[in-house]
Short mmCIF file of C-alpha atoms and ligand atoms in Angstrom, two decimals:
data_model
loop_
_atom_site.label_atom_id
_atom_site.label_comp_id
_atom_site.label_asym_id
_atom_site.label_seq_id
_atom_site.Cartn_x
_atom_site.Cartn_y
_atom_site.Cartn_z
CA UNK E 1 -0.05 0.01 -0.17
CA UNK E 2 1.24 3.42 -0.66
CA UNK E 3 2.45 5.58 2.50
CA UNK E 4 2.50 9.23 2.94
CA UNK E 5 4.79 10.99 5.82
CA UNK E 6 3.15 13.93 7.43
CA UNK E 7 6.22 15.20 9.68
CA UNK E 8 5.21 18.03 12.33
CA UNK E 9 7.92 20.77 12.85
CA UNK E 10 6.16 24.11 13.47
CA UNK E 11 6.83 24.41 17.02
CA UNK E 12 8.80 27.12 18.50
CA UNK E 13 10.88 24.95 20.60
CA UNK E 14 10.99 27.88 22.95
CA UNK E 15 13.29 25.78 25.65
CA UNK E 16 15.88 25.24 22.88
CA UNK E 17 16.35 29.38 23.45
CA UNK E 18 17.44 29.67 19.96
CA UNK E 19 17.04 31.53 16.93
CA UNK E 20 17.26 28.27 14.87
CA UNK E 21 14.02 26.41 14.64
CA UNK E 22 14.27 23.68 16.69
CA UNK E 23 14.06 20.79 14.32
CA UNK E 24 16.99 22.20 12.32
CA UNK E 25 19.18 21.69 15.32
CA UNK E 26 21.64 18.98 14.31
CA UNK E 27 22.39 15.30 15.57
CA UNK E 28 25.51 13.76 14.13
CA UNK E 29 25.82 16.73 11.38
CA UNK E 30 22.32 16.39 10.23
CA UNK E 31 19.12 18.56 11.14
CA UNK E 32 16.74 16.40 13.68
CA UNK E 33 14.04 16.97 10.81
CA UNK E 34 16.46 15.00 8.40
CA UNK E 35 16.61 12.18 10.99
CA UNK E 36 12.70 12.08 11.05
CA UNK E 37 12.91 11.90 7.31
CA UNK E 38 15.52 9.18 7.09
CA UNK E 39 13.33 7.31 9.72
CA UNK E 40 10.26 7.71 7.46
CA UNK E 41 12.14 6.68 4.35
CA UNK E 42 11.87 3.11 5.90
CA UNK E 43 8.22 2.90 4.75
CA UNK E 44 9.35 4.37 1.06
CA UNK E 45 6.79 7.13 1.36
CA UNK E 46 5.24 8.46 -2.06
CA UNK E 47 4.63 11.63 -0.60
CA UNK E 48 6.44 13.57 2.21
CA UNK E 49 4.78 16.47 3.79
CA UNK E 50 6.75 18.62 6.47
CA UNK E 51 4.49 21.20 8.41
CA UNK E 52 6.38 24.08 8.92
CA UNK E 53 5.67 27.26 11.01
CA UNK E 54 8.70 29.03 13.07
CA UNK E 55 11.72 29.63 10.66
CA UNK E 56 9.58 28.37 8.08
CA UNK E 57 11.63 29.20 5.01
CA UNK E 58 14.84 27.68 7.03
CA UNK E 59 12.83 24.42 7.23
CA UNK E 60 11.83 24.37 3.79
CA UNK E 61 15.46 24.69 2.46
CA UNK E 62 16.62 22.18 4.79
CA UNK E 63 14.13 19.62 3.85
CA UNK E 64 14.25 20.22 0.35
CA UNK E 65 18.13 20.03 0.13
CA UNK E 66 17.67 16.70 1.71
CA UNK E 67 14.92 15.63 -0.47
CA UNK E 68 13.71 17.89 -3.32
CA UNK E 69 10.31 16.08 -3.89
CA UNK E 70 9.06 16.87 0.08
CA UNK E 71 6.40 19.47 0.03
CA UNK E 72 6.12 21.90 2.76
CA UNK E 73 3.15 23.13 4.13
CA UNK E 74 3.10 26.54 6.54
CA UNK E 75 1.17 26.42 9.87
CA UNK E 76 1.31 30.22 10.67
CA UNK E 77 -0.47 29.69 14.01
CA UNK E 78 0.47 26.56 16.33
CA UNK E 79 -2.91 25.52 17.14
CA UNK E 80 -2.27 22.09 18.32
CA UNK E 81 -0.83 18.94 16.82
CA UNK E 82 -4.28 18.17 15.23
CA UNK E 83 -4.32 21.64 13.59
CA UNK E 84 -0.84 21.02 12.58
CA UNK E 85 -1.88 17.62 10.72
CA UNK E 86 -4.83 19.41 9.47
CA UNK E 87 -2.80 21.76 7.61
CA UNK E 88 -1.33 18.54 5.49
CA UNK E 89 -4.99 17.93 4.11
CA UNK E 90 -4.83 19.88 1.03
CA UNK E 91 -1.41 18.79 -0.16
CA UNK E 92 -2.57 14.96 0.32
CA UNK E 93 -5.98 15.31 -1.11
CA UNK E 94 -7.02 12.28 -2.75
CA UNK E 95 -4.00 10.52 -2.06
CA UNK E 96 -5.06 6.86 -1.71
CA UNK E 97 -3.11 4.54 0.86
CA UNK E 98 -1.98 5.37 4.59
CA UNK E 99 -0.57 8.33 6.34
CA UNK E 100 2.05 8.36 9.09
CA UNK E 101 2.53 11.00 11.33
CA UNK E 102 6.07 11.71 12.74
CA UNK E 103 7.47 14.58 14.69
CA UNK E 104 10.36 16.58 13.52
CA UNK E 105 11.88 16.49 16.73
CA UNK E 106 11.83 12.75 17.61
CA UNK E 107 14.87 11.48 15.49
CA UNK E 108 15.33 7.81 16.44
CA UNK E 109 12.19 5.71 15.59
CA UNK E 110 13.57 2.65 13.56
CA UNK E 111 12.59 1.14 10.54
CA UNK E 112 11.32 -2.18 12.17
CA UNK E 113 8.70 0.09 14.28
CA UNK E 114 6.98 1.61 11.34
CA UNK E 115 7.08 -1.53 9.63
CA UNK E 116 5.37 -3.16 12.69
CA UNK E 117 2.77 -0.14 12.63
CA UNK E 118 2.09 -0.70 8.91
CA UNK E 119 1.57 -4.60 9.71
CA UNK E 120 -0.74 -3.97 12.55
CA UNK E 121 -2.86 -1.78 10.22
CA UNK E 122 -3.88 -4.90 8.44
CA UNK E 123 -6.68 -5.26 11.48
CA UNK E 124 -7.06 -1.94 12.91
CA UNK E 125 -8.05 1.53 11.41
CA UNK E 126 -5.90 3.48 13.30
CA UNK E 127 -2.24 2.21 15.02
CA UNK E 128 -0.50 4.56 17.53
CA UNK E 129 2.98 4.24 18.82
CA UNK E 130 3.26 3.76 22.57
CA UNK E 131 6.13 3.08 24.82
CA UNK E 132 6.23 2.33 28.89
CA UNK E 133 7.85 5.34 30.13
CA UNK E 134 9.95 4.91 33.05
CA UNK E 135 8.77 8.48 34.34
CA UNK E 136 5.75 9.11 32.39
CA UNK E 137 5.84 12.87 33.29
CA UNK E 138 3.55 15.22 30.88
CA UNK E 139 3.30 12.34 28.15
CA UNK E 140 -0.40 11.60 26.70
CA UNK E 141 -1.54 8.73 28.50
CA UNK E 142 -2.93 5.86 26.27
CA UNK E 143 -6.20 4.38 27.74
CA UNK E 144 -6.76 0.59 26.66
CA UNK E 145 -9.42 -1.55 26.63
CA UNK E 146 -8.53 -5.17 26.57
CA UNK E 147 -6.51 -5.44 22.86
CA UNK E 148 -8.25 -2.13 21.79
CA UNK E 149 -6.91 1.85 22.41
CA UNK E 150 -9.45 3.41 23.39
CA UNK E 151 -8.74 7.17 23.88
CA UNK E 152 -5.45 9.14 24.35
CA UNK E 153 -5.96 11.73 27.19
CA UNK E 154 -3.16 14.61 27.71
CA UNK E 155 -1.40 14.62 31.07
CA UNK E 156 -2.96 18.14 31.56
CA UNK E 157 -6.66 16.96 31.18
CA UNK E 158 -5.91 13.55 32.88
CA UNK E 159 -7.59 12.49 36.24
CA UNK E 160 -5.27 10.81 38.77
CA UNK E 161 -6.36 7.23 37.82
CA UNK E 162 -5.24 8.33 33.99
CA UNK E 163 -1.91 9.72 35.27
CA UNK E 164 -1.13 6.49 37.01
CA UNK E 165 -1.18 4.68 33.44
CA UNK E 166 2.53 4.38 32.31
CA UNK E 167 1.71 3.41 28.70
CA UNK E 168 2.57 6.59 27.06
CA UNK E 169 1.75 8.17 23.47
CA UNK E 170 4.75 8.74 21.20
CA UNK E 171 3.14 10.86 18.65
CA UNK E 172 3.42 8.65 15.97
CA UNK E 173 0.29 7.68 14.08
CA UNK E 174 -0.80 5.57 11.34
CA UNK E 175 -4.18 5.50 9.60
CA UNK E 176 -5.58 5.59 6.09
CA UNK E 177 -5.25 9.22 4.76
CA UNK E 178 -8.75 10.03 4.03
CA UNK E 179 -9.81 8.52 7.49
CA UNK E 180 -7.31 10.66 9.32
CA UNK E 181 -8.05 14.02 7.52
CA UNK E 182 -11.99 13.03 8.20
CA UNK E 183 -11.28 12.42 11.98
CA UNK E 184 -9.08 15.79 12.01
CA UNK E 185 -11.73 17.94 10.99
CA UNK E 186 -13.85 16.72 14.10
CA UNK E 187 -11.41 17.59 16.54
CA UNK E 188 -12.18 20.93 18.72
CA UNK E 189 -10.01 22.69 21.08
CA UNK E 190 -12.18 22.44 24.36
CA UNK E 191 -9.49 21.33 26.67
CA UNK E 192 -7.07 22.30 29.01
CA UNK E 193 -4.61 23.85 26.53
CA UNK E 194 -7.21 25.21 24.41
CA UNK E 195 -5.42 23.39 21.39
CA UNK E 196 -6.39 20.94 18.76
CA UNK E 197 -5.13 17.66 20.25
CA UNK E 198 -4.49 15.07 17.04
CA UNK E 199 -4.73 12.52 20.11
CA UNK E 200 -8.55 13.17 20.45
CA UNK E 201 -8.91 11.30 17.02
CA UNK E 202 -8.78 8.21 18.73
CA UNK E 203 -11.99 8.65 20.95
CA UNK E 204 -13.92 10.20 17.75
CA UNK E 205 -12.93 6.96 15.91
CA UNK E 206 -14.04 4.72 18.56
CA UNK E 207 -17.19 6.36 18.93
CA UNK E 208 -17.75 5.85 15.38
CA UNK E 209 -16.98 1.94 15.48
CA UNK E 210 -13.43 2.22 14.05
CA UNK E 211 -10.72 0.15 15.48
CA UNK E 212 -7.31 1.43 17.11
CA UNK E 213 -4.32 -0.27 18.56
CA UNK E 214 -0.99 0.41 20.23
CA UNK E 215 2.36 -0.83 18.88
CA UNK E 216 4.93 -0.84 21.87
CA UNK E 217 8.62 0.58 21.15
CA UNK E 218 11.51 1.32 23.61
CA UNK E 219 11.28 4.81 25.18
CA UNK E 220 14.75 5.49 24.21
CA UNK E 221 13.35 5.35 20.60
CA UNK E 222 10.68 7.97 20.89
CA UNK E 223 12.84 10.35 22.81
CA UNK E 224 12.34 13.85 21.75
CA UNK E 225 14.45 16.96 21.98
CA UNK E 226 13.19 19.98 23.78
CA UNK E 227 16.08 21.40 25.18
CA UNK E 228 20.12 21.91 24.55
CA UNK E 229 20.61 19.50 27.28
CA UNK E 230 18.23 16.95 25.69
CA UNK E 231 19.89 17.80 22.23
CA UNK E 232 23.24 16.64 23.82
CA UNK E 233 21.70 13.61 25.09
CA UNK E 234 20.38 12.99 21.89
CA UNK E 235 23.89 13.05 20.42
CA UNK E 236 25.32 11.03 22.95
CA UNK E 237 22.94 8.19 22.27
CA UNK E 238 23.20 8.77 18.66
CA UNK E 239 27.23 8.13 18.69
CA UNK E 240 26.86 4.99 21.48
CA UNK E 241 24.82 3.37 19.03
CA UNK E 242 26.78 4.28 16.04
CA UNK E 243 30.21 3.05 17.43
CA UNK E 244 28.25 -0.33 18.51
CA UNK E 245 27.03 -0.63 15.27
CA UNK E 246 30.63 -0.21 13.79
CA UNK E 247 32.26 -2.56 16.03
CA UNK E 248 29.24 -5.35 14.93
CA UNK E 249 30.14 -4.42 11.30
CA UNK E 250 33.57 -5.70 11.73
CA UNK E 251 35.44 -2.31 11.95
CA UNK E 252 38.29 -1.87 14.75
CA UNK E 253 37.76 1.16 17.08
CA UNK E 254 40.65 1.37 19.17
CA UNK E 255 38.95 3.55 21.40
CA UNK E 256 35.35 3.73 20.50
CA UNK E 257 34.31 6.36 22.90
CA UNK E 258 36.57 9.08 21.39
CA UNK E 259 35.54 8.24 17.94
CA UNK E 260 32.46 10.98 16.43
CA UNK E 261 30.50 9.66 13.64
CA UNK E 262 27.97 11.46 11.19
CA UNK E 263 24.53 10.31 10.51
CA UNK E 264 26.11 8.76 7.12
CA UNK E 265 29.32 7.89 7.85
CA UNK E 266 30.04 4.47 6.10
CA UNK E 267 32.98 2.18 7.04
CA UNK E 268 33.87 -1.10 5.67
CA UNK E 269 34.90 -4.25 7.05
CA UNK E 270 38.29 -4.32 8.75
CA UNK E 271 38.85 -0.82 8.46
CA UNK E 272 40.88 0.54 11.52
CA UNK E 273 39.87 3.84 12.99
CA UNK E 274 42.29 5.09 15.81
CA UNK E 275 41.51 7.13 18.63
CA UNK E 276 39.95 10.66 18.38
CA UNK E 277 39.00 10.46 14.64
CA UNK E 278 35.76 12.68 13.83
CA UNK E 279 33.60 12.05 10.86
CA UNK E 280 31.54 15.04 9.47
CA UNK E 281 28.74 14.17 6.93
CA UNK E 282 29.48 12.16 3.53
CA UNK E 283 32.65 10.15 4.77
CA UNK E 284 33.07 6.80 3.42
CA UNK E 285 36.23 4.49 4.13
CA UNK E 286 36.45 1.36 2.40
CA UNK E 287 37.54 -2.30 3.73
CA UNK E 288 41.06 -2.24 5.28
CA UNK E 289 41.96 1.27 5.06
CA UNK E 290 43.23 3.02 8.44
CA UNK E 291 42.34 6.02 9.70
CA UNK E 292 45.07 7.12 12.37
CA UNK E 293 44.46 9.03 15.43
CA UNK E 294 43.26 12.69 15.70
CA UNK E 295 42.17 13.16 11.84
CA UNK E 296 38.82 14.94 10.84
CA UNK E 297 37.42 13.52 7.60
CA UNK E 298 34.21 14.83 5.60
CA UNK E 299 32.54 14.33 2.46
CA UNK E 300 35.45 12.08 1.41
CA UNK E 301 35.94 8.63 -0.15
CA UNK E 302 39.00 6.73 1.17
CA UNK E 303 39.66 3.43 -0.73
CA UNK E 304 41.20 -0.16 0.52
CA UNK E 305 44.58 0.28 1.99
CA UNK E 306 44.91 3.85 2.45
CA UNK E 307 46.39 5.06 5.58
CA UNK E 308 45.35 8.52 6.55
CA UNK E 309 46.82 10.59 9.47
CA UNK E 310 47.68 10.86 12.08
CA UNK E 311 46.56 14.87 12.14
CA UNK E 312 45.16 14.76 8.82
CA UNK E 313 41.99 16.77 7.34
CA UNK E 314 40.29 15.48 4.63
CA UNK E 315 37.61 17.80 3.33
CA UNK E 316 34.55 17.57 0.50
CA UNK E 317 35.73 16.02 -2.56
CA UNK E 318 38.82 14.30 -1.42
CA UNK E 319 39.01 10.98 -3.35
CA UNK E 320 41.92 8.77 -2.11
CA UNK E 321 42.61 5.60 -4.28
CA UNK E 322 44.07 2.27 -3.21
CA UNK E 323 47.22 2.44 -1.29
CA UNK E 324 47.32 6.06 -0.89
CA UNK E 325 49.20 7.46 1.91
CA UNK E 326 48.21 10.75 3.61
CA UNK E 327 50.03 11.93 6.66
CA UNK E 328 50.59 14.12 9.59
CA UNK E 329 49.23 17.94 9.16
CA UNK E 330 47.85 17.43 5.50
CA UNK E 331 44.69 18.97 4.07
CA UNK E 332 43.12 17.52 0.83
CA UNK E 333 40.09 19.43 -0.46
CA UNK E 334 38.42 18.58 -3.59
CA UNK E 335 41.07 16.11 -5.06
CA UNK E 336 41.67 13.30 -6.42
CA UNK E 337 44.80 10.99 -5.23
CA UNK E 338 45.45 8.23 -7.66
CA UNK E 339 46.66 4.53 -6.43
CA UNK E 340 49.87 4.48 -4.67
CA UNK E 341 50.58 8.16 -4.32
CA UNK E 342 51.94 9.78 -1.07
CA UNK E 343 51.40 13.45 0.26
CA UNK E 344 52.99 12.66 3.66
CA UNK E 345 53.73 15.80 5.43
CA UNK E 346 52.56 19.52 5.96
CA UNK E 347 50.67 19.98 2.85
CA UNK E 348 47.67 21.69 1.06
CA UNK E 349 46.39 19.81 -1.86
CA UNK E 350 43.07 21.46 -2.95
CA UNK E 351 41.20 21.50 -6.54
CA UNK E 352 43.69 19.07 -7.81
CA UNK E 353 44.43 15.59 -9.31
CA UNK E 354 47.50 13.67 -8.28
CA UNK E 355 48.44 10.80 -10.57
CA UNK E 356 49.44 7.44 -9.27
CA UNK E 357 52.63 6.89 -7.29
CA UNK E 358 53.19 10.39 -7.57
CA UNK E 359 55.26 11.61 -4.20
CA UNK E 360 54.45 14.94 -2.77
CA UNK E 361 57.24 16.59 -0.73
CA UNK E 362 56.85 18.08 2.71
CA UNK E 363 55.35 21.57 2.88
CA UNK E 364 53.62 21.53 -0.67
CA UNK E 365 50.85 23.74 -1.65
CA UNK E 366 48.78 23.95 -4.36
CA UNK E 367 47.94 27.67 -4.55
CA UNK E 368 44.32 27.04 -5.79
CA UNK E 369 42.44 30.72 -5.04
CA UNK E 370 43.64 34.16 -6.42
CA UNK E 371 41.02 35.86 -4.27
CA UNK E 372 38.28 35.61 -6.72
CA UNK E 373 38.34 32.09 -8.55
CA UNK E 374 39.47 28.55 -7.57
CA UNK E 375 42.03 26.97 -10.19
CA UNK E 376 43.26 23.51 -10.91
CA UNK E 377 46.68 21.72 -10.33
CA UNK E 378 47.31 18.41 -12.29
CA UNK E 379 50.38 16.30 -11.05
CA UNK E 380 51.09 13.17 -13.52
CA UNK E 381 51.91 9.69 -12.63
CA UNK E 382 54.89 9.07 -10.56
CA UNK E 383 55.80 12.78 -10.35
CA UNK E 384 57.85 14.14 -7.57
CA UNK E 385 57.12 17.22 -6.07
CA UNK E 386 60.09 18.66 -4.21
CA UNK E 387 59.67 19.62 -0.51
CA UNK E 388 58.10 23.41 -0.02
CA UNK E 389 56.95 23.47 -3.83
CA UNK E 390 54.22 26.27 -4.30
CA UNK E 391 52.04 25.14 -7.24
CA UNK E 392 50.37 28.52 -8.43
CA UNK E 393 47.44 26.90 -10.33
CA UNK E 394 46.19 26.35 -12.93
CA UNK E 395 49.24 24.40 -13.49
CA UNK E 396 50.18 21.07 -14.31
CA UNK E 397 53.39 18.87 -13.81
CA UNK E 398 53.69 15.98 -16.27
CA UNK E 399 54.03 12.14 -15.84
CA UNK E 400 57.43 11.51 -14.37
CA UNK E 401 58.23 15.20 -14.10
CA UNK E 402 60.01 16.70 -10.78
CA UNK E 403 60.00 20.22 -9.28
CA UNK E 404 62.98 21.49 -7.58
CA UNK E 405 62.48 22.19 -3.34
CA UNK E 406 61.23 25.55 -2.64
CA UNK E 407 60.13 26.29 -6.12
CA UNK E 408 57.34 28.29 -6.94
CA UNK E 409 55.98 26.98 -10.10
CA UNK E 410 53.61 28.98 -12.19
CA UNK E 411 54.60 27.42 -15.40
CA UNK E 412 53.40 23.79 -16.99
CA UNK E 413 56.34 21.07 -16.41
CA UNK E 414 56.13 18.98 -19.26
CA UNK E 415 56.45 15.08 -18.99
CA UNK E 416 59.63 13.99 -17.62
CA UNK E 417 61.06 17.62 -17.17
CA UNK E 418 62.71 19.30 -14.08
CA UNK E 419 60.70 22.76 -13.18
CA UNK E 420 63.03 24.88 -10.94
CA UNK E 421 61.27 28.13 -9.69
CA UNK E 422 63.71 29.94 -7.36
CA UNK E 423 66.89 31.95 -6.92
CA UNK E 424 69.93 30.46 -7.61
CA UNK E 425 72.29 29.94 -4.38
CA UNK E 426 75.10 32.20 -3.85
CA UNK E 427 78.08 30.58 -1.22
CA UNK E 428 80.63 32.97 0.34
CA UNK E 429 83.55 30.96 1.89
CA UNK E 430 84.66 32.10 5.13
CA UNK E 431 81.40 34.67 5.34
CA UNK E 432 80.09 33.00 8.39
CA UNK E 433 83.18 32.60 10.48
CA UNK E 434 83.71 36.55 9.72
CA UNK E 435 80.26 37.47 10.76
CA UNK E 436 80.19 35.29 13.81
CA UNK E 437 83.30 36.93 15.09
CA UNK E 438 82.00 40.50 14.44
CA UNK E 439 78.80 39.60 16.47
CA UNK E 440 80.62 38.23 19.38
CA UNK E 441 82.72 41.11 19.82
CA UNK E 442 80.03 43.29 19.86
CA UNK E 443 78.02 41.30 22.47
CA UNK E 444 81.44 41.34 24.52
CA UNK E 445 81.64 45.24 24.28
CA UNK E 446 77.66 45.69 25.25
CA UNK E 447 78.45 43.56 28.51
CA UNK E 448 81.25 45.44 29.49
CA UNK E 449 79.40 48.62 29.26
CA UNK E 450 77.03 47.26 31.65
C1 LIG R 501 2.35 15.47 22.19
C2 LIG R 501 0.98 14.51 22.57
C3 LIG R 501 1.36 13.76 23.72
C4 LIG R 501 2.52 13.02 23.54
C5 LIG R 501 3.77 13.80 23.15
C6 LIG R 501 5.06 12.80 22.98
C7 LIG R 501 -0.99 15.86 21.65
C8 LIG R 501 -2.01 16.61 22.10
N1 LIG R 501 0.33 15.42 22.60
O1 LIG R 501 2.73 16.50 23.26
O2 LIG R 501 0.39 12.88 23.74
O3 LIG R 501 2.79 12.46 24.62
O4 LIG R 501 3.34 14.69 22.22
O5 LIG R 501 6.28 13.68 22.81
O6 LIG R 501 -0.39 15.85 20.19
N2 LIG R 501 3.55 20.81 16.44
C9 LIG R 501 3.31 21.65 15.37
N3 LIG R 501 2.31 22.35 15.43
C10 LIG R 501 1.30 22.55 16.57
C11 LIG R 501 2.06 22.12 17.59
C12 LIG R 501 2.84 21.11 17.58
O7 LIG R 501 3.87 21.36 14.43
O8 LIG R 501 0.30 23.78 16.63
C13 LIG R 501 4.66 20.01 16.69
C14 LIG R 501 5.73 20.31 17.35
O9 LIG R 501 6.43 21.39 16.49
C15 LIG R 501 6.35 19.18 17.86
C16 LIG R 501 5.18 18.18 17.55
O10 LIG R 501 4.10 18.89 16.96
O11 LIG R 501 7.26 18.39 16.84
C17 LIG R 501 4.45 17.97 19.26
O12 LIG R 501 4.15 18.74 19.81
P1 LIG R 501 4.47 19.23 21.37
O13 LIG R 501 3.58 20.71 21.68
O14 LIG R 501 5.80 19.12 21.65
O15 LIG R 501 3.71 18.14 21.95
P2 LIG R 501 3.45 17.81 23.34
O16 LIG R 501 2.70 18.57 24.16
O17 LIG R 501 4.69 17.25 23.96
CA1 LIG R 502 7.05 17.76 23.15
#
């Protein structure tokens, strides 16, 4: 059956104390909203509608940069979760299939959970995701009647007896799309908050003879973020899961607690990640590659047998082929390094291509930026770049070519040629001894004077 996602993200998130809309605060390098969208992707939705309000422009940009097909609808006044879902009605008019409501600030719903909800839909009109709360606090309570969910009561409106219920509402709901909007249309706001509660649809559905039930998940899965402290807690939870998964996938993490992952980090089996490595978004490390301590990688691809670091930085567009070596204090950006090439020390390589088995000497810089434009450097296979070469792009060094140490290379160096761009050395015999004698005498005169 076709599925549509409705993701709520209009709330202000007052407790974040932030100019950034709550759902755009990142976990593992991606906005919470994107985590919710990724979770929802498990049901391969045909349509996704994000309900935005506070910071709607920013929310729209973030949602559409992740998935350009996402529709964003605006809820200009936040009149409650039921009202929020109602804003998606036009966008989903005529949609035949199920709708699943997710919250943009609840990033960790697992695919299996959504699949279980879809499965439960076979025998129930509405399926709500619930959990046993250690401390039910202010969550909505799920009032069961045998196997049926009878209604949901918000904490503010609950009796003492209802408040004693520990089965709580996560907010995730699945129902036939048309049924959902028909029910929402009947929701009023006569309650303690004066809001249109999405949760009221259960009581309304039951009164109309529809069937509702609950699928349960772990409390950690429905963790919602309302403050910076909870955001930090969510980050920590994400990291500990990512470390665990990496270990289970056959990755060696020498000190797991010191390695930080992005939401999309991909590490191959038998890759080795040494302590204090940080992954930004978009990094892939293939099987058998080693990332040595204190390296920072994002938007890059590291192939089999490559060794990166210690203290290396790979930025977006860094593409390392098999058996390459990138050593300490080397930064690589938007550059391909072909198989077996070495860039071992104190070097910046940006907007460049480096041929197979080329050797880049210590302190080399590709001078790629003129203040307005970026330019490319091409280095051929087997080339040898002398230490401290400045490659003023656009420039090419041919296959098997060389540059002399300390050269400023402004013109192409053909295959097999040596490029030298530095002043010739002058040697004056005995000059150092004379100079030292002179300075020594001067110092002695000064000390006498005092
Ligand atoms: C809601 C549920 C409660 C549940 C809890 C789980 C209702 C009435 N209550 O309560 O049963 O236990 O979530 O966390 O549904 N939002 C909008 N527009 C609005 C209001 C909210 O987009 O007008 C969005 C918020 O941005 C947020 C989500 O909906 O992502 C939940 O809203 P929130 O106000 O936090 O609901 P709770 O009171 O926590
Ligand atoms: Ca909440």
